[in-house]
Amino acid sequence: MPLPQVRFPNARNIPAIGQGTWRMGERSSRRNDEVRALRMGLDLGLRLIDTAEMYGDGRSEEVVGEAIRGRRDEVFLVSKVLPSHARHDALIKACENSLRRLGTEHLDLYLLHWRSSTPLEETLGAFETLIAQGKIGSYGVSNFDVDDLRELAGTPFGAHCQTNQVLYNLGSRGIDFDLLPYQAERRMPVMAYCPLAQAGGLDDAVWTHPQVQAVADKHRAGVGQILLAWAIRPQWDERPVLAIPKAVQTEHVQANAAALEIQLDAEDLRALDAAFPPPQHKRSLDIV
Ligand code: NDP
């Protein structure tokens, strides 16, 4: 059985679980562990690494740069530009700074971290300039709700948007109502951030619910693995979701990679729906 992959509109295929890096680079004492974790993730097939100029004021990108040194070709590298850099010239400069910190000549995917007051046309125009210069392979957005995506689709380069990175996990599944179907219809994968609800820091309920634990026991898996398998669950083909858990501890990296092989069946999904029901009406986008 092939492992689940997500296909971007530009036909790049990537394993449906990648690696997040928020909070990496914040403490020098942890740097070696963080580099080791990211390299192990790559060894285990977690090819997408997500970072941002915001994380640790650029130090997360430096950690990633160290981790991918000598193995750039294995990585699908994603970074994000701050909304305060969304104007054309500032965005070009921000990208160049990210590339320098990452020690690479190009990003595979560059995202607008969240919406700014800069007109979308200008930001997308800057992304197009970066593509023409060979500095990025593609671009997308983050923290956009359906109305934002509709507006984006109406701009000249709107159809070039590859993804929308948003908060999504079993306990925070408002996008199941409208955003996920909207993107699925357009074959634009959702990139799920906080797929583990920050190990309970964000939402303890998913980690302590007996029904989630029961599904985990059935699969001889950890709750974290079930949360990841749920995020990329069987509908992944039609409703593509790519999850980007952040993990520094070795056993977490291993567990997250192994979650690619867990297939939840209809009974599991019913049990999880009963514990955390799908939304019946529009909910505003969750953010952190
Ligand atoms: P996550 O939901 O990924 O949770 C991370 C926490 O889970 C860490 O404490 C980690 O511990 C722990 N963990 C990892 N794997 C396991 C496991 N198998 N079992 C138990 N615990 C585990 O939270 P994040 O906020 O980090 O979100 C993921 C990524 O999404 C970010 O790192 C970032 O790249 C991106 N993001 C994007 C945002 C945006 O606005 N676009 C906003 C927030 C995040 P440890 O590290 O000790 O191993």
PDB file of N, CA and C in Angstrom, residues 38-132:
ATOM      1  N   LEU A  38      15.217  17.128  12.823  1.00  0.00           N
ATOM      2  CA  LEU A  38      14.809  17.402  11.435  1.00  0.00           C
ATOM      3  C   LEU A  38      15.497  16.435  10.475  1.00  0.00           C
ATOM      4  N   ARG A  39      16.770  16.132  10.765  1.00  0.00           N
ATOM      5  CA  ARG A  39      17.476  15.185   9.883  1.00  0.00           C
ATOM      6  C   ARG A  39      16.866  13.795   9.995  1.00  0.00           C
ATOM      7  N   MET A  40      16.507  13.417  11.212  1.00  0.00           N
ATOM      8  CA  MET A  40      15.881  12.102  11.374  1.00  0.00           C
ATOM      9  C   MET A  40      14.543  12.053  10.635  1.00  0.00           C
ATOM     10  N   GLY A  41      13.794  13.147  10.730  1.00  0.00           N
ATOM     11  CA  GLY A  41      12.525  13.209  10.015  1.00  0.00           C
ATOM     12  C   GLY A  41      12.730  12.992   8.515  1.00  0.00           C
ATOM     13  N   LEU A  42      13.771  13.620   7.974  1.00  0.00           N
ATOM     14  CA  LEU A  42      14.063  13.429   6.541  1.00  0.00           C
ATOM     15  C   LEU A  42      14.413  11.977   6.266  1.00  0.00           C
ATOM     16  N   ASP A  43      15.242  11.392   7.143  1.00  0.00           N
ATOM     17  CA  ASP A  43      15.612   9.981   6.968  1.00  0.00           C
ATOM     18  C   ASP A  43      14.359   9.103   6.910  1.00  0.00           C
ATOM     19  N   LEU A  44      13.336   9.500   7.688  1.00  0.00           N
ATOM     20  CA  LEU A  44      12.130   8.669   7.790  1.00  0.00           C
ATOM     21  C   LEU A  44      11.064   9.064   6.763  1.00  0.00           C
ATOM     22  N   GLY A  45      11.393   9.986   5.882  1.00  0.00           N
ATOM     23  CA  GLY A  45      10.469  10.305   4.782  1.00  0.00           C
ATOM     24  C   GLY A  45       9.586  11.517   4.998  1.00  0.00           C
ATOM     25  N   LEU A  46       9.832  12.278   6.085  1.00  0.00           N
ATOM     26  CA  LEU A  46       9.039  13.496   6.306  1.00  0.00           C
ATOM     27  C   LEU A  46       9.719  14.631   5.538  1.00  0.00           C
ATOM     28  N   ARG A  47       9.450  14.696   4.265  1.00  0.00           N
ATOM     29  CA  ARG A  47      10.264  15.502   3.351  1.00  0.00           C
ATOM     30  C   ARG A  47       9.968  16.999   3.384  1.00  0.00           C
ATOM     31  N   LEU A  48       8.750  17.351   3.758  1.00  0.00           N
ATOM     32  CA  LEU A  48       8.416  18.780   3.772  1.00  0.00           C
ATOM     33  C   LEU A  48       8.837  19.385   5.104  1.00  0.00           C
ATOM     34  N   ILE A  49       9.573  20.471   5.074  1.00  0.00           N
ATOM     35  CA  ILE A  49       9.908  21.215   6.292  1.00  0.00           C
ATOM     36  C   ILE A  49       9.314  22.603   6.168  1.00  0.00           C
ATOM     37  N   ASP A  50       8.545  22.975   7.197  1.00  0.00           N
ATOM     38  CA  ASP A  50       7.859  24.268   7.215  1.00  0.00           C
ATOM     39  C   ASP A  50       8.523  25.195   8.220  1.00  0.00           C
ATOM     40  N   THR A  51       8.930  26.364   7.757  1.00  0.00           N
ATOM     41  CA  THR A  51       9.479  27.346   8.692  1.00  0.00           C
ATOM     42  C   THR A  51       8.920  28.716   8.338  1.00  0.00           C
ATOM     43  N   ALA A  52       9.469  29.777   8.937  1.00  0.00           N
ATOM     44  CA  ALA A  52       8.961  31.130   8.687  1.00  0.00           C
ATOM     45  C   ALA A  52       9.995  32.128   9.171  1.00  0.00           C
ATOM     46  N   GLU A  53      10.029  33.294   8.505  1.00  0.00           N
ATOM     47  CA  GLU A  53      10.977  34.312   8.971  1.00  0.00           C
ATOM     48  C   GLU A  53      10.626  34.753  10.387  1.00  0.00           C
ATOM     49  N   MET A  54       9.358  34.615  10.760  1.00  0.00           N
ATOM     50  CA  MET A  54       8.928  35.038  12.096  1.00  0.00           C
ATOM     51  C   MET A  54       9.500  34.158  13.218  1.00  0.00           C
ATOM     52  N   TYR A  55       9.656  32.861  12.954  1.00  0.00           N
ATOM     53  CA  TYR A  55      10.008  31.937  14.026  1.00  0.00           C
ATOM     54  C   TYR A  55      11.401  32.237  14.577  1.00  0.00           C
ATOM     55  N   GLY A  56      11.439  32.580  15.843  1.00  0.00           N
ATOM     56  CA  GLY A  56      12.714  32.902  16.494  1.00  0.00           C
ATOM     57  C   GLY A  56      13.437  34.041  15.799  1.00  0.00           C
ATOM     58  N   ASP A  57      12.660  34.954  15.187  1.00  0.00           N
ATOM     59  CA  ASP A  57      13.278  36.070  14.447  1.00  0.00           C
ATOM     60  C   ASP A  57      14.315  35.586  13.451  1.00  0.00           C
ATOM     61  N   GLY A  58      14.015  34.520  12.761  1.00  0.00           N
ATOM     62  CA  GLY A  58      14.922  34.002  11.732  1.00  0.00           C
ATOM     63  C   GLY A  58      15.790  32.844  12.211  1.00  0.00           C
ATOM     64  N   ARG A  59      15.824  32.623  13.515  1.00  0.00           N
ATOM     65  CA  ARG A  59      16.723  31.557  14.009  1.00  0.00           C
ATOM     66  C   ARG A  59      16.195  30.157  13.707  1.00  0.00           C
ATOM     67  N   SER A  60      14.880  30.033  13.557  1.00  0.00           N
ATOM     68  CA  SER A  60      14.339  28.733  13.134  1.00  0.00           C
ATOM     69  C   SER A  60      14.845  28.402  11.730  1.00  0.00           C
ATOM     70  N   GLU A  61      14.858  29.408  10.844  1.00  0.00           N
ATOM     71  CA  GLU A  61      15.377  29.168   9.491  1.00  0.00           C
ATOM     72  C   GLU A  61      16.851  28.766   9.537  1.00  0.00           C
ATOM     73  N   GLU A  62      17.586  29.325  10.473  1.00  0.00           N
ATOM     74  CA  GLU A  62      19.009  28.952  10.578  1.00  0.00           C
ATOM     75  C   GLU A  62      19.158  27.493  11.013  1.00  0.00           C
ATOM     76  N   VAL A  63      18.313  27.069  11.935  1.00  0.00           N
ATOM     77  CA  VAL A  63      18.335  25.657  12.352  1.00  0.00           C
ATOM     78  C   VAL A  63      18.020  24.756  11.161  1.00  0.00           C
ATOM     79  N   VAL A  64      16.989  25.136  10.419  1.00  0.00           N
ATOM     80  CA  VAL A  64      16.618  24.343   9.239  1.00  0.00           C
ATOM     81  C   VAL A  64      17.782  24.318   8.252  1.00  0.00           C
ATOM     82  N   GLY A  65      18.417  25.473   8.051  1.00  0.00           N
ATOM     83  CA  GLY A  65      19.556  25.553   7.138  1.00  0.00           C
ATOM     84  C   GLY A  65      20.647  24.561   7.515  1.00  0.00           C
ATOM     85  N   GLU A  66      20.898  24.469   8.821  1.00  0.00           N
ATOM     86  CA  GLU A  66      21.937  23.527   9.265  1.00  0.00           C
ATOM     87  C   GLU A  66      21.473  22.080   9.027  1.00  0.00           C
ATOM     88  N   ALA A  67      20.202  21.832   9.281  1.00  0.00           N
ATOM     89  CA  ALA A  67      19.690  20.455   9.143  1.00  0.00           C
ATOM     90  C   ALA A  67      19.700  19.968   7.696  1.00  0.00           C
ATOM     91  N   ILE A  68      19.491  20.871   6.763  1.00  0.00           N
ATOM     92  CA  ILE A  68      19.361  20.422   5.364  1.00  0.00           C
ATOM     93  C   ILE A  68      20.660  20.574   4.580  1.00  0.00           C
ATOM     94  N   ARG A  69      21.711  21.024   5.264  1.00  0.00           N
ATOM     95  CA  ARG A  69      22.990  21.218   4.554  1.00  0.00           C
ATOM     96  C   ARG A  69      23.427  19.891   3.924  1.00  0.00           C
ATOM     97  N   GLY A  70      23.725  19.925   2.636  1.00  0.00           N
ATOM     98  CA  GLY A  70      24.168  18.712   1.954  1.00  0.00           C
ATOM     99  C   GLY A  70      23.043  17.795   1.510  1.00  0.00           C
ATOM    100  N   ARG A  71      21.790  18.140   1.876  1.00  0.00           N
ATOM    101  CA  ARG A  71      20.667  17.279   1.465  1.00  0.00           C
ATOM    102  C   ARG A  71      19.495  18.104   0.939  1.00  0.00           C
ATOM    103  N   ARG A  72      19.806  19.251   0.350  1.00  0.00           N
ATOM    104  CA  ARG A  72      18.748  20.143  -0.115  1.00  0.00           C
ATOM    105  C   ARG A  72      17.764  19.443  -1.058  1.00  0.00           C
ATOM    106  N   ASP A  73      18.297  18.531  -1.899  1.00  0.00           N
ATOM    107  CA  ASP A  73      17.441  17.893  -2.907  1.00  0.00           C
ATOM    108  C   ASP A  73      16.372  16.978  -2.301  1.00  0.00           C
ATOM    109  N   GLU A  74      16.595  16.545  -1.065  1.00  0.00           N
ATOM    110  CA  GLU A  74      15.612  15.645  -0.429  1.00  0.00           C
ATOM    111  C   GLU A  74      14.419  16.404   0.140  1.00  0.00           C
ATOM    112  N   VAL A  75      14.595  17.715   0.272  1.00  0.00           N
ATOM    113  CA  VAL A  75      13.645  18.500   1.068  1.00  0.00           C
ATOM    114  C   VAL A  75      12.674  19.284   0.189  1.00  0.00           C
ATOM    115  N   PHE A  76      11.426  19.325   0.619  1.00  0.00           N
ATOM    116  CA  PHE A  76      10.457  20.263   0.055  1.00  0.00           C
ATOM    117  C   PHE A  76      10.383  21.403   1.067  1.00  0.00           C
ATOM    118  N   LEU A  77      11.034  22.506   0.745  1.00  0.00           N
ATOM    119  CA  LEU A  77      11.279  23.563   1.726  1.00  0.00           C
ATOM    120  C   LEU A  77      10.235  24.676   1.621  1.00  0.00           C
ATOM    121  N   VAL A  78       9.604  24.943   2.774  1.00  0.00           N
ATOM    122  CA  VAL A  78       8.544  25.955   2.829  1.00  0.00           C
ATOM    123  C   VAL A  78       8.926  27.028   3.837  1.00  0.00           C
ATOM    124  N   SER A  79       8.815  28.289   3.459  1.00  0.00           N
ATOM    125  CA  SER A  79       8.937  29.348   4.458  1.00  0.00           C
ATOM    126  C   SER A  79       7.818  30.361   4.255  1.00  0.00           C
ATOM    127  N   LYS A  80       7.710  31.262   5.227  1.00  0.00           N
ATOM    128  CA  LYS A  80       6.584  32.203   5.198  1.00  0.00           C
ATOM    129  C   LYS A  80       7.077  33.627   5.400  1.00  0.00           C
ATOM    130  N   VAL A  81       6.455  34.535   4.670  1.00  0.00           N
ATOM    131  CA  VAL A  81       6.802  35.945   4.763  1.00  0.00           C
ATOM    132  C   VAL A  81       5.789  36.646   5.673  1.00  0.00           C
ATOM    133  N   LEU A  82       6.288  37.546   6.518  1.00  0.00           N
ATOM    134  CA  LEU A  82       5.400  38.295   7.406  1.00  0.00           C
ATOM    135  C   LEU A  82       4.534  39.273   6.606  1.00  0.00           C
ATOM    136  N   PRO A  83       3.306  39.501   7.050  1.00  0.00           N
ATOM    137  CA  PRO A  83       2.449  40.480   6.370  1.00  0.00           C
ATOM    138  C   PRO A  83       3.076  41.870   6.311  1.00  0.00           C
ATOM    139  N   SER A  84       3.930  42.185   7.269  1.00  0.00           N
ATOM    140  CA  SER A  84       4.580  43.505   7.244  1.00  0.00           C
ATOM    141  C   SER A  84       5.591  43.605   6.105  1.00  0.00           C
ATOM    142  N   HIS A  85       5.891  42.480   5.458  1.00  0.00           N
ATOM    143  CA  HIS A  85       6.786  42.480   4.297  1.00  0.00           C
ATOM    144  C   HIS A  85       6.029  42.129   3.012  1.00  0.00           C
ATOM    145  N   ALA A  86       4.732  42.387   2.990  1.00  0.00           N
ATOM    146  CA  ALA A  86       3.923  41.920   1.855  1.00  0.00           C
ATOM    147  C   ALA A  86       3.975  42.840   0.642  1.00  0.00           C
ATOM    148  N   ARG A  87       4.575  44.038   0.777  1.00  0.00           N
ATOM    149  CA  ARG A  87       4.734  44.906  -0.395  1.00  0.00           C
ATOM    150  C   ARG A  87       5.827  44.341  -1.299  1.00  0.00           C
ATOM    151  N   HIS A  88       5.793  44.723  -2.570  1.00  0.00           N
ATOM    152  CA  HIS A  88       6.675  44.074  -3.560  1.00  0.00           C
ATOM    153  C   HIS A  88       8.150  44.035  -3.156  1.00  0.00           C
ATOM    154  N   ASP A  89       8.752  45.178  -2.950  1.00  0.00           N
ATOM    155  CA  ASP A  89      10.206  45.206  -2.723  1.00  0.00           C
ATOM    156  C   ASP A  89      10.565  44.576  -1.382  1.00  0.00           C
ATOM    157  N   ALA A  90       9.726  44.821  -0.369  1.00  0.00           N
ATOM    158  CA  ALA A  90       9.996  44.254   0.960  1.00  0.00           C
ATOM    159  C   ALA A  90       9.920  42.728   0.919  1.00  0.00           C
ATOM    160  N   LEU A  91       8.997  42.210   0.124  1.00  0.00           N
ATOM    161  CA  LEU A  91       8.838  40.755   0.033  1.00  0.00           C
ATOM    162  C   LEU A  91      10.055  40.115  -0.646  1.00  0.00           C
ATOM    163  N   ILE A  92      10.555  40.754  -1.700  1.00  0.00           N
ATOM    164  CA  ILE A  92      11.743  40.231  -2.384  1.00  0.00           C
ATOM    165  C   ILE A  92      12.912  40.188  -1.390  1.00  0.00           C
ATOM    166  N   LYS A  93      13.058  41.266  -0.642  1.00  0.00           N
ATOM    167  CA  LYS A  93      14.159  41.370   0.332  1.00  0.00           C
ATOM    168  C   LYS A  93      13.991  40.295   1.426  1.00  0.00           C
ATOM    169  N   ALA A  94      12.762  40.150   1.912  1.00  0.00           N
ATOM    170  CA  ALA A  94      12.506  39.161   2.978  1.00  0.00           C
ATOM    171  C   ALA A  94      12.858  37.759   2.493  1.00  0.00           C
ATOM    172  N   CYS A  95      12.511  37.472   1.240  1.00  0.00           N
ATOM    173  CA  CYS A  95      12.818  36.145   0.701  1.00  0.00           C
ATOM    174  C   CYS A  95      14.328  35.950   0.620  1.00  0.00           C
ATOM    175  N   GLU A  96      15.021  36.967   0.157  1.00  0.00           N
ATOM    176  CA  GLU A  96      16.481  36.845   0.054  1.00  0.00           C
ATOM    177  C   GLU A  96      17.103  36.605   1.432  1.00  0.00           C
ATOM    178  N   ASN A  97      16.570  37.284   2.446  1.00  0.00           N
ATOM    179  CA  ASN A  97      17.087  37.073   3.805  1.00  0.00           C
ATOM    180  C   ASN A  97      16.801  35.650   4.284  1.00  0.00           C
ATOM    181  N   SER A  98      15.599  35.154   3.969  1.00  0.00           N
ATOM    182  CA  SER A  98      15.266  33.767   4.354  1.00  0.00           C
ATOM    183  C   SER A  98      16.208  32.785   3.662  1.00  0.00           C
ATOM    184  N   LEU A  99      16.457  33.011   2.374  1.00  0.00           N
ATOM    185  CA  LEU A  99      17.337  32.100   1.616  1.00  0.00           C
ATOM    186  C   LEU A  99      18.741  32.088   2.235  1.00  0.00           C
ATOM    187  N   ARG A 100      19.203  33.267   2.631  1.00  0.00           N
ATOM    188  CA  ARG A 100      20.540  33.349   3.236  1.00  0.00           C
ATOM    189  C   ARG A 100      20.583  32.549   4.541  1.00  0.00           C
ATOM    190  N   ARG A 101      19.553  32.738   5.373  1.00  0.00           N
ATOM    191  CA  ARG A 101      19.542  32.008   6.657  1.00  0.00           C
ATOM    192  C   ARG A 101      19.419  30.503   6.430  1.00  0.00           C
ATOM    193  N   LEU A 102      18.695  30.129   5.391  1.00  0.00           N
ATOM    194  CA  LEU A 102      18.478  28.711   5.103  1.00  0.00           C
ATOM    195  C   LEU A 102      19.639  28.093   4.324  1.00  0.00           C
ATOM    196  N   GLY A 103      20.551  28.935   3.843  1.00  0.00           N
ATOM    197  CA  GLY A 103      21.701  28.428   3.106  1.00  0.00           C
ATOM    198  C   GLY A 103      21.317  27.732   1.813  1.00  0.00           C
ATOM    199  N   THR A 104      20.323  28.271   1.137  1.00  0.00           N
ATOM    200  CA  THR A 104      19.871  27.663  -0.115  1.00  0.00           C
ATOM    201  C   THR A 104      19.580  28.753  -1.142  1.00  0.00           C
ATOM    202  N   GLU A 105      19.455  28.334  -2.388  1.00  0.00           N
ATOM    203  CA  GLU A 105      19.177  29.336  -3.425  1.00  0.00           C
ATOM    204  C   GLU A 105      17.713  29.412  -3.793  1.00  0.00           C
ATOM    205  N   HIS A 106      16.947  28.462  -3.297  1.00  0.00           N
ATOM    206  CA  HIS A 106      15.515  28.542  -3.626  1.00  0.00           C
ATOM    207  C   HIS A 106      14.648  27.841  -2.581  1.00  0.00           C
ATOM    208  N   LEU A 107      13.436  28.359  -2.451  1.00  0.00           N
ATOM    209  CA  LEU A 107      12.392  27.709  -1.649  1.00  0.00           C
ATOM    210  C   LEU A 107      11.494  26.936  -2.603  1.00  0.00           C
ATOM    211  N   ASP A 108      10.931  25.836  -2.144  1.00  0.00           N
ATOM    212  CA  ASP A 108       9.952  25.131  -2.979  1.00  0.00           C
ATOM    213  C   ASP A 108       8.590  25.818  -2.913  1.00  0.00           C
ATOM    214  N   LEU A 109       8.306  26.396  -1.755  1.00  0.00           N
ATOM    215  CA  LEU A 109       6.993  27.017  -1.548  1.00  0.00           C
ATOM    216  C   LEU A 109       7.165  28.186  -0.582  1.00  0.00           C
ATOM    217  N   TYR A 110       6.555  29.319  -0.921  1.00  0.00           N
ATOM    218  CA  TYR A 110       6.666  30.521  -0.084  1.00  0.00           C
ATOM    219  C   TYR A 110       5.249  30.985   0.214  1.00  0.00           C
ATOM    220  N   LEU A 111       4.957  31.184   1.490  1.00  0.00           N
ATOM    221  CA  LEU A 111       3.586  31.514   1.883  1.00  0.00           C
ATOM    222  C   LEU A 111       3.493  32.900   2.514  1.00  0.00           C
ATOM    223  N   LEU A 112       2.395  33.582   2.250  1.00  0.00           N
ATOM    224  CA  LEU A 112       2.072  34.797   3.006  1.00  0.00           C
ATOM    225  C   LEU A 112       1.518  34.336   4.351  1.00  0.00           C
ATOM    226  N   HIS A 113       2.160  34.705   5.455  1.00  0.00           N
ATOM    227  CA  HIS A 113       1.850  34.118   6.774  1.00  0.00           C
ATOM    228  C   HIS A 113       0.404  34.384   7.223  1.00  0.00           C
ATOM    229  N   TRP A 114      -0.056  35.580   7.019  1.00  0.00           N
ATOM    230  CA  TRP A 114      -1.473  35.892   7.182  1.00  0.00           C
ATOM    231  C   TRP A 114      -1.761  37.159   6.397  1.00  0.00           C
ATOM    232  N   ARG A 115      -3.038  37.499   6.263  1.00  0.00           N
ATOM    233  CA  ARG A 115      -3.412  38.615   5.373  1.00  0.00           C
ATOM    234  C   ARG A 115      -2.927  39.940   5.918  1.00  0.00           C
ATOM    235  N   SER A 116      -2.556  40.812   5.013  1.00  0.00           N
ATOM    236  CA  SER A 116      -2.123  42.149   5.409  1.00  0.00           C
ATOM    237  C   SER A 116      -3.005  43.151   4.688  1.00  0.00           C
ATOM    238  N   SER A 117      -2.725  44.418   4.923  1.00  0.00           N
ATOM    239  CA  SER A 117      -3.506  45.454   4.231  1.00  0.00           C
ATOM    240  C   SER A 117      -2.976  45.680   2.811  1.00  0.00           C
ATOM    241  N   THR A 118      -1.829  45.076   2.495  1.00  0.00           N
ATOM    242  CA  THR A 118      -1.301  45.203   1.126  1.00  0.00           C
ATOM    243  C   THR A 118      -2.244  44.506   0.151  1.00  0.00           C
ATOM    244  N   PRO A 119      -2.556  45.147  -0.972  1.00  0.00           N
ATOM    245  CA  PRO A 119      -3.443  44.485  -1.946  1.00  0.00           C
ATOM    246  C   PRO A 119      -2.845  43.131  -2.363  1.00  0.00           C
ATOM    247  N   LEU A 120      -3.709  42.142  -2.468  1.00  0.00           N
ATOM    248  CA  LEU A 120      -3.229  40.796  -2.825  1.00  0.00           C
ATOM    249  C   LEU A 120      -2.496  40.809  -4.159  1.00  0.00           C
ATOM    250  N   GLU A 121      -2.976  41.648  -5.101  1.00  0.00           N
ATOM    251  CA  GLU A 121      -2.324  41.715  -6.425  1.00  0.00           C
ATOM    252  C   GLU A 121      -0.840  42.030  -6.295  1.00  0.00           C
ATOM    253  N   GLU A 122      -0.513  42.948  -5.377  1.00  0.00           N
ATOM    254  CA  GLU A 122       0.891  43.349  -5.233  1.00  0.00           C
ATOM    255  C   GLU A 122       1.725  42.203  -4.656  1.00  0.00           C
ATOM    256  N   THR A 123       1.183  41.546  -3.630  1.00  0.00           N
ATOM    257  CA  THR A 123       1.916  40.436  -3.008  1.00  0.00           C
ATOM    258  C   THR A 123       2.110  39.302  -4.008  1.00  0.00           C
ATOM    259  N   LEU A 124       1.053  38.959  -4.720  1.00  0.00           N
ATOM    260  CA  LEU A 124       1.189  37.872  -5.704  1.00  0.00           C
ATOM    261  C   LEU A 124       2.138  38.274  -6.838  1.00  0.00           C
ATOM    262  N   GLY A 125       2.134  39.544  -7.184  1.00  0.00           N
ATOM    263  CA  GLY A 125       3.063  40.033  -8.199  1.00  0.00           C
ATOM    264  C   GLY A 125       4.510  39.835  -7.742  1.00  0.00           C
ATOM    265  N   ALA A 126       4.755  40.074  -6.455  1.00  0.00           N
ATOM    266  CA  ALA A 126       6.113  39.872  -5.916  1.00  0.00           C
ATOM    267  C   ALA A 126       6.472  38.389  -5.923  1.00  0.00           C
ATOM    268  N   PHE A 127       5.512  37.547  -5.570  1.00  0.00           N
ATOM    269  CA  PHE A 127       5.763  36.091  -5.641  1.00  0.00           C
ATOM    270  C   PHE A 127       6.120  35.695  -7.082  1.00  0.00           C
ATOM    271  N   GLU A 128       5.401  36.273  -8.050  1.00  0.00           N
ATOM    272  CA  GLU A 128       5.687  35.941  -9.459  1.00  0.00           C
ATOM    273  C   GLU A 128       7.101  36.387  -9.844  1.00  0.00           C
ATOM    274  N   THR A 129       7.510  37.555  -9.336  1.00  0.00           N
ATOM    275  CA  THR A 129       8.880  38.022  -9.598  1.00  0.00           C
ATOM    276  C   THR A 129       9.883  37.002  -9.063  1.00  0.00           C
ATOM    277  N   LEU A 130       9.624  36.500  -7.849  1.00  0.00           N
ATOM    278  CA  LEU A 130      10.541  35.530  -7.230  1.00  0.00           C
ATOM    279  C   LEU A 130      10.594  34.229  -8.032  1.00  0.00           C
ATOM    280  N   ILE A 131       9.463  33.822  -8.589  1.00  0.00           N
ATOM    281  CA  ILE A 131       9.466  32.621  -9.447  1.00  0.00           C
ATOM    282  C   ILE A 131      10.336  32.890 -10.674  1.00  0.00           C
ATOM    283  N   ALA A 132      10.133  34.050 -11.282  1.00  0.00           N
ATOM    284  CA  ALA A 132      10.908  34.392 -12.492  1.00  0.00           C
ATOM    285  C   ALA A 132      12.403  34.430 -12.186  1.00  0.00           C
TER     286      ALA A 132
END
